[in-house]
Short mmCIF file of C-alpha atoms in Angstrom, two decimals:
data_model
loop_
_atom_site.label_atom_id
_atom_site.label_comp_id
_atom_site.label_asym_id
_atom_site.label_seq_id
_atom_site.Cartn_x
_atom_site.Cartn_y
_atom_site.Cartn_z
CA MET W 1 0.00 0.00 0.00
CA HIS W 2 2.84 2.41 0.74
CA ILE W 3 3.80 4.71 -2.10
CA ARG W 4 7.56 4.93 -2.54
CA ASP W 5 9.47 8.07 -3.37
CA GLY W 6 10.00 8.47 -7.10
CA ILE W 7 6.61 7.10 -8.12
CA LEU W 8 4.71 10.38 -7.81
CA SER W 9 6.00 13.69 -9.12
CA PRO W 10 7.24 16.28 -6.58
CA GLU W 11 4.32 18.58 -7.50
CA ILE W 12 1.76 15.91 -6.62
CA CYS W 13 3.70 15.06 -3.46
CA VAL W 14 3.57 18.71 -2.39
CA ALA W 15 -0.14 19.02 -3.25
CA THR W 16 -1.11 15.84 -1.38
CA GLY W 17 1.18 16.88 1.47
CA LEU W 18 -0.66 20.18 1.83
CA ILE W 19 -4.05 18.45 1.82
CA SER W 20 -2.81 15.99 4.42
CA LEU W 21 -1.40 18.80 6.58
CA ALA W 22 -4.80 20.51 6.52
CA ALA W 23 -6.49 17.21 7.43
CA ILE W 24 -4.05 16.60 10.30
CA GLY W 25 -4.53 20.14 11.60
CA PHE W 26 -8.30 19.77 11.48
CA SER W 27 -8.13 16.37 13.20
CA LEU W 28 -5.92 17.76 15.97
CA ARG W 29 -8.35 20.60 16.58
CA LYS W 30 -11.33 18.26 16.72
CA LEU W 31 -9.47 15.72 18.86
CA ARG W 32 -8.90 18.22 21.66
CA VAL W 33 -12.66 18.65 21.89
CA ASP W 34 -13.55 14.96 21.66
CA LEU W 35 -10.93 13.29 23.82
CA GLU W 36 -9.74 16.27 25.90
CA ASP W 37 -6.77 15.27 28.07
CA ARG W 38 -7.02 11.60 27.01
CA ALA W 39 -6.00 12.40 23.42
CA VAL W 40 -2.28 11.67 23.83
CA PRO W 41 -2.40 8.31 25.66
CA LEU W 42 -5.36 6.90 23.74
CA THR W 43 -4.27 7.96 20.25
CA GLY W 44 -0.60 7.14 20.87
CA MET W 45 -1.48 3.71 22.23
CA LEU W 46 -3.89 2.98 19.39
CA ALA W 47 -1.18 3.92 16.88
CA ALA W 48 1.24 1.58 18.65
CA VAL W 49 -1.33 -1.26 18.52
CA ILE W 50 -1.93 -0.76 14.81
CA PHE W 51 1.80 -0.66 14.20
CA ALA W 52 2.28 -3.91 16.14
CA GLY W 53 -0.85 -5.42 14.58
CA GLN W 54 0.60 -4.83 11.12
CA MET W 55 3.43 -7.20 12.04
CA VAL W 56 0.96 -10.09 12.29
CA ASN W 57 0.83 -11.78 8.90
CA PHE W 58 -2.32 -13.39 7.60
CA PRO W 59 -1.62 -16.26 5.16
CA LEU W 60 -3.38 -16.16 1.78
CA ILE W 61 -4.91 -19.16 0.05
CA GLY W 62 -2.52 -20.80 -2.40
CA LEU W 63 -0.16 -17.83 -2.53
CA PRO W 64 3.37 -17.57 -1.15
CA VAL W 65 2.61 -14.12 0.26
CA SER W 66 0.66 -12.86 3.24
CA GLY W 67 -1.42 -9.83 4.09
CA HIS W 68 -1.70 -7.67 7.16
CA LEU W 69 -4.01 -5.20 8.86
CA LEU W 70 -4.09 -1.63 7.55
CA GLY W 71 -6.21 -0.37 10.40
CA GLY W 72 -7.83 2.88 9.22
CA VAL W 73 -11.42 1.77 9.79
CA LEU W 74 -10.53 -0.16 12.95
CA ALA W 75 -8.88 2.92 14.48
CA ALA W 76 -11.79 5.15 13.47
CA ALA W 77 -14.37 2.69 14.82
CA MET W 78 -12.58 2.62 18.19
CA LEU W 79 -11.80 6.31 18.74
CA GLY W 80 -13.55 8.23 15.96
CA PRO W 81 -12.27 9.59 12.64
CA TRP W 82 -10.00 12.32 14.04
CA ALA W 83 -8.03 10.04 16.35
CA GLY W 84 -8.11 7.34 13.66
CA CYS W 85 -6.61 9.68 11.07
CA LEU W 86 -3.89 10.78 13.49
CA ALA W 87 -3.13 7.20 14.57
CA ILE W 88 -2.59 6.13 10.95
CA THR W 89 -0.52 9.27 10.33
CA LEU W 90 1.75 8.40 13.27
CA VAL W 91 2.11 4.82 12.03
CA LEU W 92 3.08 6.06 8.57
CA VAL W 93 5.59 8.58 9.96
CA VAL W 94 7.30 5.93 12.10
CA GLN W 95 7.33 3.44 9.22
CA ALA W 96 8.87 5.99 6.87
CA VAL W 97 11.42 7.53 9.21
CA LEU W 98 12.46 4.52 11.26
CA PHE W 99 11.97 1.62 8.86
CA ASN W 100 12.15 3.26 5.41
CA ASP W 101 8.81 1.66 4.61
CA GLY W 102 7.09 4.22 2.37
CA GLY W 103 8.55 7.40 0.98
CA LEU W 104 9.48 10.61 2.78
CA LEU W 105 8.46 12.98 0.02
CA SER W 106 5.35 10.91 -0.69
CA LEU W 107 4.39 10.77 3.00
CA GLY W 108 1.61 13.26 2.34
CA ALA W 109 0.14 11.06 -0.39
CA ASN W 110 0.32 8.01 1.88
CA ILE W 111 -1.39 9.91 4.71
CA LEU W 112 -4.07 11.13 2.31
CA ASN W 113 -4.73 7.67 0.84
CA MET W 114 -4.57 5.62 4.01
CA GLY W 115 -5.12 8.03 6.90
CA VAL W 116 -7.64 10.49 5.53
CA VAL W 117 -9.51 8.16 3.14
CA GLY W 118 -9.10 5.18 5.50
CA ALA W 119 -10.19 6.89 8.70
CA TRP W 120 -12.36 9.84 7.65
CA GLY W 121 -13.88 8.15 4.62
CA GLY W 122 -14.03 4.73 6.23
CA TYR W 123 -15.68 6.16 9.32
CA SER W 124 -18.29 7.98 7.26
CA VAL W 125 -19.28 4.77 5.48
CA TYR W 126 -19.12 2.88 8.79
CA SER W 127 -21.38 5.33 10.62
CA LEU W 128 -23.87 5.51 7.74
CA VAL W 129 -24.16 1.72 7.49
CA ARG W 130 -24.55 1.48 11.26
CA LYS W 131 -27.27 4.10 11.17
CA TRP W 132 -29.10 2.19 8.43
CA CYS W 133 -28.81 -0.99 10.52
CA GLY W 134 -30.36 0.69 13.54
CA ASN W 135 -27.11 1.58 15.39
CA GLY W 136 -27.15 -1.66 17.37
CA PRO W 137 -23.81 -2.95 18.70
CA LEU W 138 -23.80 -5.87 16.25
CA SER W 139 -24.18 -3.54 13.29
CA ALA W 140 -20.57 -2.46 13.93
CA ILE W 141 -19.25 -5.62 12.28
CA PRO W 142 -20.97 -5.50 8.88
CA ALA W 143 -20.49 -1.72 8.85
CA ALA W 144 -16.75 -2.08 9.47
CA VAL W 145 -16.43 -4.84 6.88
CA ILE W 146 -18.10 -2.77 4.16
CA ALA W 147 -16.25 0.41 5.16
CA ALA W 148 -12.87 -1.34 5.20
CA TRP W 149 -13.31 -2.80 1.73
CA LEU W 150 -14.62 0.42 0.21
CA SER W 151 -11.89 2.52 1.80
CA VAL W 152 -9.14 0.28 0.39
CA LEU W 153 -10.66 0.46 -3.09
CA ALA W 154 -11.12 4.22 -2.77
CA ALA W 155 -7.47 4.58 -1.74
CA ALA W 156 -6.44 2.54 -4.79
CA ALA W 157 -8.55 4.76 -7.05
CA LEU W 158 -7.06 7.87 -5.49
CA PHE W 159 -3.58 6.50 -6.08
CA CYS W 160 -4.47 5.96 -9.75
CA VAL W 161 -5.56 9.59 -9.99
CA GLU W 162 -2.39 10.81 -8.29
CA PHE W 163 -0.25 8.58 -10.49
CA GLY W 164 -2.06 9.66 -13.65
CA LEU W 165 -1.60 13.32 -12.74
CA SER W 166 2.07 12.69 -11.91
CA THR W 167 2.81 10.98 -15.20
CA GLY W 168 0.70 13.16 -17.46
CA SER W 169 1.95 11.19 -20.46
CA ARG W 170 0.03 10.83 -23.70
CA GLU W 171 2.68 8.66 -25.32
CA PHE W 172 1.67 5.46 -23.64
CA SER W 173 -1.24 3.96 -21.75
CA LEU W 174 -1.23 3.45 -18.00
CA ARG W 175 -4.05 0.97 -18.13
CA GLY W 176 -1.88 -2.00 -17.12
CA ILE W 177 -0.86 -0.33 -13.88
CA PHE W 178 -4.42 0.74 -13.09
CA THR W 179 -5.71 -2.77 -13.71
CA LEU W 180 -2.96 -4.22 -11.55
CA MET W 181 -3.71 -1.75 -8.76
CA VAL W 182 -7.45 -2.38 -8.77
CA LEU W 183 -7.06 -6.16 -8.88
CA TYR W 184 -4.43 -6.14 -6.17
CA HIS W 185 -6.36 -3.79 -3.91
CA ALA W 186 -9.66 -5.59 -4.45
CA LEU W 187 -7.92 -8.61 -2.90
CA ILE W 188 -6.22 -6.53 -0.19
CA GLY W 189 -9.58 -4.94 0.56
CA ILE W 190 -11.22 -8.32 1.12
CA GLY W 191 -8.43 -9.26 3.52
CA GLU W 192 -8.65 -5.92 5.30
CA ALA W 193 -12.44 -6.24 5.59
CA LEU W 194 -12.18 -9.74 7.03
CA ILE W 195 -9.43 -8.82 9.50
CA THR W 196 -11.21 -5.64 10.65
CA GLY W 197 -14.52 -7.47 11.07
CA SER W 198 -12.90 -10.32 13.01
CA ILE W 199 -11.03 -7.99 15.38
CA LEU W 200 -14.09 -5.83 15.98
CA GLY W 201 -16.16 -8.96 16.63
CA PHE W 202 -13.60 -10.09 19.19
CA VAL W 203 -13.52 -6.72 20.93
CA LEU W 204 -17.30 -6.44 20.82
CA ALA W 205 -17.70 -9.82 22.54
CA ARG W 206 -15.42 -8.76 25.41
CA ARG W 207 -15.56 -4.99 25.79
CA PRO W 208 -18.55 -3.64 23.83
CA ASP W 209 -18.12 -0.33 25.66
CA LEU W 210 -14.89 0.29 23.72
CA ILE W 211 -16.81 0.60 20.45
CA PRO W 212 -19.07 3.65 20.69
CA THR W 213 -22.05 4.12 18.44
CA PRO W 214 -21.39 6.93 15.93
CA ALA W 215 -24.47 8.83 17.10
CA SER W 216 -23.25 8.96 20.68
CA THR W 217 -19.84 10.33 19.72
CA GLY W 218 -21.35 13.19 17.74
CA VAL W 219 -18.04 13.80 15.97
CA VAL W 220 -19.30 14.06 12.39
CA ASN W 221 -22.44 15.88 11.37
CA GLY W 222 -24.93 14.24 9.06
CA THR W 223 -24.12 16.20 5.90
CA GLY W 224 -20.35 15.82 6.25
CA ARG W 225 -20.73 12.13 6.89
CA PHE W 226 -22.96 11.69 3.86
CA VAL W 227 -20.69 13.69 1.57
CA THR W 228 -17.52 11.89 2.70
CA ALA W 229 -19.15 8.48 2.44
CA GLY W 230 -20.40 9.41 -1.02
CA LEU W 231 -16.88 10.36 -2.08
CA VAL W 232 -15.46 7.06 -0.83
CA VAL W 233 -18.16 5.06 -2.63
CA ALA W 234 -17.64 7.14 -5.79
CA PHE W 235 -13.90 6.47 -5.76
CA ALA W 236 -14.47 2.76 -5.13
CA VAL W 237 -16.98 2.56 -7.99
CA ALA W 238 -14.59 4.52 -10.21
CA ALA W 239 -11.85 2.01 -9.42
CA ILE W 240 -14.08 -0.85 -10.58
CA LEU W 241 -15.63 0.85 -13.57
CA ALA W 242 -12.69 2.89 -14.91
CA PRO W 243 -11.48 0.14 -17.25
CA LEU W 244 -14.98 -0.08 -18.73
CA LYS W 245 -14.82 3.45 -20.12
CA SER W 246 -16.17 3.40 -23.66
CA ASP W 247 -13.87 4.35 -26.48
CA PHE W 248 -16.87 5.66 -28.46
CA PRO W 249 -17.48 9.43 -28.42
CA ASP W 250 -20.18 10.75 -26.12
CA GLY W 251 -23.31 12.47 -27.42
CA LEU W 252 -21.85 15.95 -27.73
CA ASP W 253 -18.69 14.66 -29.42
CA LYS W 254 -20.80 12.60 -31.83
CA VAL W 255 -22.88 15.63 -32.84
CA ALA W 256 -19.71 17.68 -33.19
CA GLN W 257 -18.18 15.04 -35.44
CA GLU W 258 -21.31 14.75 -37.62
CA THR W 259 -21.66 18.49 -38.03
CA GLU W 260 -17.89 18.92 -38.41
CA ILE W 261 -17.88 21.46 -35.61
CA ASN W 262 -14.98 19.59 -34.15
CA THR W 263 -12.72 20.92 -36.86
CA LEU W 264 -12.97 24.26 -35.07
CA SER W 265 -11.93 22.85 -31.74
CA ILE W 266 -8.56 23.92 -30.44
CA GLU W 267 -6.15 21.28 -29.21
CA ARG W 268 -4.64 22.54 -25.99
CA ASP W 269 -1.59 20.85 -24.61
CA GLY W 270 -1.01 20.46 -20.92
CA LEU W 271 -4.61 19.83 -19.88
CA ILE W 272 -4.25 17.07 -17.34
CA LEU W 273 -7.76 15.69 -17.52
CA SER W 274 -8.43 16.45 -21.16
CA GLY W 275 -10.63 13.80 -22.73
CA TYR W 276 -11.01 11.98 -19.38
CA GLU W 277 -7.65 10.46 -20.10
CA VAL W 278 -6.34 9.95 -16.59
CA PRO W 279 -7.11 6.22 -16.66
CA VAL W 280 -6.18 6.08 -20.41
CA PRO W 281 -7.85 2.77 -21.14
CA SER W 282 -7.25 1.12 -24.50
CA GLY W 283 -6.75 -2.39 -25.85
CA PHE W 284 -6.56 -5.64 -23.93
CA TRP W 285 -10.15 -6.70 -23.37
CA TRP W 286 -9.09 -9.24 -20.76
CA SER W 287 -7.93 -6.63 -18.30
CA THR W 288 -11.31 -4.90 -18.48
CA ALA W 289 -13.13 -8.13 -17.86
CA ALA W 290 -10.76 -9.19 -15.11
CA THR W 291 -11.00 -5.87 -13.29
CA SER W 292 -14.76 -5.68 -13.42
CA LEU W 293 -15.13 -9.32 -12.48
CA ALA W 294 -12.83 -8.76 -9.53
CA GLY W 295 -14.93 -5.79 -8.50
CA LEU W 296 -18.18 -7.72 -8.72
CA LEU W 297 -16.74 -10.76 -6.96
CA GLY W 298 -15.23 -8.54 -4.31
CA THR W 299 -18.55 -6.83 -3.70
CA GLY W 300 -20.30 -10.17 -3.37
CA ILE W 301 -17.66 -11.58 -1.04
CA VAL W 302 -17.63 -8.49 1.15
CA PHE W 303 -21.41 -8.47 1.54
CA ALA W 304 -21.39 -12.19 2.30
CA MET W 305 -18.66 -11.60 4.87
CA ALA W 306 -20.58 -8.72 6.41
CA VAL W 307 -23.68 -10.86 6.86
CA SER W 308 -21.87 -13.99 8.07
CA LEU W 309 -19.62 -12.12 10.52
CA GLY W 310 -22.65 -10.31 11.89
CA ARG W 311 -24.42 -13.63 12.41
CA ALA W 312 -21.35 -15.21 13.99
CA ALA W 313 -21.09 -12.33 16.44
CA ARG W 314 -24.77 -12.66 17.33
CA TRP W 315 -24.17 -16.30 18.03
CA LYS W 316 -21.21 -15.54 20.29
CA LEU W 317 -22.58 -12.55 22.20
CA PRO W 318 -24.59 -14.40 24.90
CA THR W 319 -21.30 -15.67 26.39
CA LEU W 320 -19.91 -12.23 27.10
CA ALA W 321 -16.70 -12.11 29.05
CA VAL W 322 -16.05 -8.78 30.73
CA ASP W 323 -12.65 -9.52 32.17
CA GLY W 324 -10.84 -7.77 29.36
CA GLY W 325 -9.60 -11.04 27.95
CA HIS W 326 -6.50 -11.89 29.93
CA ALA W 327 -6.20 -15.41 28.63
CA GLY W 328 -3.15 -16.34 26.57
CA MET R 1 11.53 -5.88 15.87
CA ARG R 2 14.58 -3.90 14.81
CA ALA R 3 14.44 -0.27 13.83
CA SER R 4 17.18 0.56 11.37
CA VAL R 5 18.50 3.42 13.46
CA GLY R 6 22.26 3.76 13.71
CA THR R 7 23.46 4.10 17.28
CA GLY R 8 27.21 3.84 16.92
CA PRO R 9 29.69 6.61 16.21
CA GLY R 10 30.30 7.68 12.65
CA PRO R 11 30.90 10.77 10.55
CA CYS R 12 27.25 10.92 9.42
CA ARG R 13 25.94 10.96 12.98
CA ALA R 14 27.66 14.29 13.65
CA ILE R 15 25.65 16.06 10.94
CA PRO R 16 22.87 18.21 12.44
CA PRO R 17 19.43 16.54 12.11
CA ASN R 18 18.07 19.44 10.04
CA TRP R 19 20.82 18.85 7.51
CA LYS R 20 20.23 15.12 7.44
CA LEU R 21 16.56 15.56 6.63
CA GLY R 22 17.28 18.37 4.18
CA LEU R 23 20.00 16.39 2.43
CA THR R 24 17.81 13.32 2.05
CA LEU R 25 14.88 15.30 0.71
CA SER R 26 17.19 17.14 -1.70
CA VAL R 27 18.49 13.86 -3.13
CA ILE R 28 14.93 12.53 -3.51
CA VAL R 29 13.68 15.71 -5.19
CA ALA R 30 16.75 15.89 -7.44
CA SER R 31 16.33 12.30 -8.58
CA SER R 32 12.66 13.02 -9.33
CA LEU R 33 13.43 16.13 -11.36
CA ILE R 34 16.46 15.00 -13.36
CA PRO R 35 15.31 13.64 -16.74
CA LEU R 36 16.57 10.30 -18.01
CA GLU R 37 18.66 11.97 -20.72
CA HIS R 38 20.94 13.24 -17.99
CA TRP R 39 21.59 9.75 -16.71
CA PRO R 40 25.13 10.54 -15.50
CA ALA R 41 23.54 12.81 -12.87
CA HIS R 42 21.50 9.83 -11.65
CA GLY R 43 24.72 7.85 -11.52
CA VAL R 44 26.32 10.56 -9.38
CA LEU R 45 23.35 10.53 -6.99
CA LEU R 46 23.52 6.75 -6.77
CA ALA R 47 27.25 6.87 -6.04
CA LEU R 48 26.68 9.55 -3.38
CA THR R 49 24.01 7.52 -1.61
CA PHE R 50 26.21 4.41 -1.70
CA ALA R 51 29.06 6.41 -0.21
CA GLY R 52 26.72 7.78 2.45
CA LEU R 53 25.47 4.30 3.31
CA SER R 54 28.98 2.92 3.67
CA LEU R 55 29.95 5.89 5.87
CA ALA R 56 26.84 5.21 7.97
CA GLY R 57 28.07 1.67 8.56
CA VAL R 58 25.42 -0.16 6.53
CA THR R 59 26.67 -3.63 5.67
CA LEU R 60 26.34 -5.09 2.19
CA THR R 61 24.36 -8.03 3.57
CA TYR R 62 21.80 -5.72 5.12
CA LEU R 63 21.63 -3.64 1.95
CA ALA R 64 21.15 -6.74 -0.20
CA ARG R 65 18.37 -7.98 2.09
CA ARG R 66 16.49 -4.68 1.95
CA LEU R 67 16.93 -4.39 -1.81
CA ALA R 68 15.73 -7.98 -2.27
CA LEU R 69 12.46 -6.98 -0.61
CA PHE R 70 12.18 -3.67 -2.42
CA LEU R 71 13.30 -4.34 -5.99
CA PRO R 72 10.88 -7.13 -7.08
CA MET R 73 7.83 -4.97 -6.35
CA LEU R 74 9.40 -2.05 -8.18
CA LEU R 75 10.35 -4.20 -11.17
CA VAL R 76 6.82 -5.61 -11.52
CA PHE R 77 5.27 -2.17 -11.10
CA GLY R 78 7.53 -0.66 -13.76
CA LEU R 79 7.23 -3.56 -16.20
CA THR R 80 3.45 -3.24 -16.27
CA VAL R 81 3.69 -0.12 -18.43
CA PRO R 82 5.85 -1.31 -21.40
CA MET R 83 4.21 -4.76 -21.40
CA ASN R 84 0.87 -3.14 -22.18
CA GLN R 85 1.93 -0.90 -25.09
CA VAL R 86 2.01 -1.19 -28.84
CA ASP R 87 4.84 1.34 -29.19
CA ARG R 88 7.09 0.49 -26.30
CA SER R 89 10.02 2.87 -26.71
CA ALA R 90 8.55 5.81 -24.75
CA ALA R 91 7.18 3.47 -22.10
CA TRP R 92 10.55 1.75 -21.64
CA ALA R 93 12.27 5.11 -21.19
CA TRP R 94 9.71 6.07 -18.59
CA THR R 95 10.07 2.73 -16.77
CA ILE R 96 13.85 2.94 -16.63
CA ALA R 97 13.60 6.48 -15.26
CA LEU R 98 11.10 5.23 -12.65
CA TRP R 99 13.42 2.42 -11.56
CA MET R 100 16.33 4.86 -11.28
CA ARG R 101 14.34 7.45 -9.31
CA CYS R 102 12.85 4.93 -6.91
CA THR R 103 16.15 3.16 -6.26
CA VAL R 104 18.02 6.39 -5.52
CA SER R 105 15.17 7.59 -3.26
CA PHE R 106 15.03 4.25 -1.46
CA LEU R 107 18.78 4.30 -0.76
CA ALA R 108 18.59 7.92 0.41
CA GLY R 109 15.75 6.98 2.79
CA LEU R 110 17.77 4.03 4.03
CA TRP R 111 20.69 6.36 4.78
CA LEU R 112 18.39 8.63 6.78
CA VAL R 113 16.97 5.88 8.97
CA HIS R 114 20.53 4.82 9.77
CA VAL R 115 21.77 8.23 10.82
CA LEU R 116 18.71 9.85 12.42
CA PRO R 117 17.87 8.51 15.89
CA PHE R 118 14.29 8.96 17.05
CA ALA R 119 15.21 11.52 19.73
CA GLU R 120 16.77 13.71 17.04
CA LEU R 121 13.65 13.39 14.91
CA LEU R 122 11.49 14.53 17.84
CA SER R 123 13.74 17.50 18.61
CA THR R 124 13.71 18.46 14.92
CA LEU R 125 9.92 18.28 14.78
CA ILE R 126 9.72 20.48 17.88
CA ARG R 127 12.17 22.95 16.34
CA TRP R 128 10.13 23.00 13.13
CA ARG R 129 7.05 24.05 15.15
CA CYS R 130 5.21 20.80 14.57
CA PRO R 131 2.06 20.74 16.76
CA ARG R 132 2.98 19.74 20.32
CA LEU R 133 0.10 17.33 20.57
CA LEU R 134 1.25 15.41 17.52
CA VAL R 135 4.85 15.21 18.74
CA ALA R 136 3.64 14.02 22.15
CA MET R 137 1.54 11.31 20.51
CA LEU R 138 4.52 10.27 18.40
CA ALA R 139 6.74 10.05 21.48
CA PHE R 140 4.04 8.10 23.34
CA MET R 141 3.59 5.73 20.42
CA TYR R 142 7.33 5.12 20.12
CA ARG R 143 7.53 4.43 23.86
CA TYR R 144 4.86 1.72 23.65
CA ILE R 145 5.72 0.13 20.29
CA PHE R 146 8.44 -1.97 21.84
CA ILE R 147 6.36 -2.90 24.89
CA LEU R 148 3.45 -4.01 22.70
CA TRP R 149 5.82 -5.82 20.38
CA GLU R 150 7.13 -7.87 23.30
CA GLU R 151 3.56 -8.53 24.41
CA LEU R 152 2.68 -9.67 20.91
CA ALA R 153 5.70 -11.99 20.88
CA ARG R 154 4.53 -13.54 24.16
CA LEU R 155 1.01 -14.02 22.77
CA ARG R 156 2.41 -15.66 19.62
CA HIS R 157 4.61 -17.88 21.76
CA ALA R 158 1.57 -18.97 23.78
CA ARG R 159 -0.39 -19.64 20.59
CA ASP R 160 2.40 -21.70 19.05
CA ALA R 161 2.77 -23.67 22.27
CA ARG R 162 -0.90 -24.61 22.03
CA ASP R 163 -1.09 -25.56 18.35
CA PHE R 164 2.57 -26.55 17.77
CA GLY R 165 2.66 -24.22 14.77
CA ARG R 166 0.35 -26.51 12.85
CA SER R 167 -3.14 -25.31 12.06
CA THR R 168 -5.48 -24.81 9.16
CA LEU R 169 -5.74 -21.56 7.25
CA LEU R 170 -9.08 -20.71 8.86
CA ILE R 171 -7.76 -21.32 12.35
CA ARG R 172 -4.66 -19.21 11.66
CA TRP R 173 -6.82 -16.32 10.46
CA THR R 174 -9.10 -16.62 13.49
CA THR R 175 -6.27 -16.86 16.01
CA ASN R 176 -4.36 -14.01 14.37
CA ALA R 177 -7.44 -11.78 14.54
CA GLN R 178 -7.92 -12.78 18.19
CA LEU R 179 -4.26 -12.02 18.82
CA ILE R 180 -4.63 -8.47 17.55
CA GLY R 181 -7.99 -8.09 19.31
CA LEU R 182 -6.45 -9.18 22.60
CA LEU R 183 -3.51 -6.84 22.10
CA LEU R 184 -5.95 -4.03 21.38
CA LEU R 185 -7.95 -4.71 24.55
CA ARG R 186 -4.86 -4.87 26.72
CA ALA R 187 -3.41 -1.76 25.13
CA MET R 188 -6.58 0.27 25.63
CA GLU R 189 -6.72 -0.82 29.26
CA ARG R 190 -3.08 0.13 29.62
CA ALA R 191 -3.84 3.51 28.02
CA GLU R 192 -6.58 4.11 30.61
CA ARG R 193 -4.21 3.22 33.45
CA THR R 194 -1.47 5.40 31.98
CA HIS R 195 -3.91 8.28 31.63
CA HIS R 196 -4.83 7.99 35.31
CA ALA R 197 -1.15 7.93 36.23
CA MET R 198 -0.56 11.03 34.09
CA LEU R 199 -3.47 12.80 35.78
CA ALA R 200 -2.00 11.93 39.16
CA ARG R 201 1.21 13.66 38.08
CA GLY R 202 -0.55 16.85 37.04
CA TRP R 203 -1.25 16.16 33.37
CA ASP R 204 -3.60 18.81 31.97
CA GLY R 205 -3.56 17.77 28.32
CA SER R 206 -0.81 20.21 27.28
CA PRO R 207 2.42 18.41 26.37
CA ARG R 208 5.70 19.83 27.65
CA PHE R 209 9.16 18.81 26.51
CA LEU R 210 12.62 19.25 27.88
CA ALA R 211 14.22 21.77 25.59
CA ASP R 212 17.61 20.94 24.07
CA ASP R 213 19.40 23.40 26.36
CA GLY R 214 18.16 21.46 29.38
CA GLU R 215 15.62 24.03 30.55
CA ARG R 216 12.05 22.96 31.07
CA ASN R 217 9.92 25.02 28.73
CA ASP R 218 6.60 24.88 27.00
CA VAL R 219 7.43 24.13 23.41
#
């Protein structure tokens, strides 16, 4: 997930860095109100847990690689979006500066993709789904599963946009990379959703008081939550549907071609999004099919996981242990 | 867990932390801005970072291990572009430039983590007027990373003692999730206890740091 230095252009790194700085500043301001004097120990400890939790590898079926927790939605579900965003930011800073995992110049882009989209966006989807499910404690699991998957896909789509803007090349297509990213992150998203749901289910069975209902925290207002969730869903949908972009002209272009108005059009160089060419899809039908199939399969798997994890938690809840889980 | 922070003496350690960060960022920005046509400049940057790494005491074995983890991902990522083109010349040029940029940046980052101890990073962040709350959280997180890591190692040890390292994929996923869940519960309880201890010592939510000159000041 971490973007390395050299992949994005310095301009995009600076732009994403500025957005991330604004998001961090806003989160810090909000955090002082929400957590008061508990902000430092709770957020610092949560960041340390996510950092340690990322060291636990989850084996993948039939593959010689393993996945790990990303933690944006988990952190936001535990302490709210502001603390969640800051916790992921701290994790990314430590990973970059102490372990050289992720770039220094691209730290802003990493914070934007994983911290802001993961925690703010993930929390918005999480709180909306919980609200639709009646805000019961068990609704936290399907809500977290859906939010985790969507936030990973949205982060992948955002990376594609950043990468497309960084490259800005018309000489060759970037479709291969975009397809690879969406396929890879659709899989990562399923893993992240499953891990987040399982951990939340475990915590919910032992200390349900640690997972507040979004309504009781009052940290995000309804409109902001709706808009942010909409953005995350839009990015996730864009990630799935981008390779399906039609190569045929749209209605206006068609009329322009038929009436030869297009001969009067002026070709302007340097327009980054001219002709919706950031994803630059062309050729290779299989990648289109594979990407969309992955998206559809992913959606089905995530919804199945959301339902089954919710049911499993319901089955486990009567045997609540309130000792904080000191076994092992 | 082993952070790649150099602790021994060396010429690079004597450089002020501001300069270390500035130097690293300069190399990364320069490698991003230099076009492929000026490849000798990339070669100079590569030679400089290698020299820096050897001065920082990085062994070839360690370097090879880190590059073995880093390069395959980069190669696959870069190869995706020319493999998907009809006219591959422009794409190949772009891919080679990407490999060069990323490798130089990676080595520069590796140099930084070897010469910048965490305490220096914190003091630099304070000097750069980074929000106090964020620096305090970072210090708190760093303090507890190693404690939680040891706790996680103990939990893993207990798990392995119970299943002898042999279990199905489903069981491994379940136990791993429980492992993190348990760590999370214990950590949050520890955070509550630590918060009470901080309150008992007069914590009011405003972080204070010992300034570099030894005086106790609000930063």
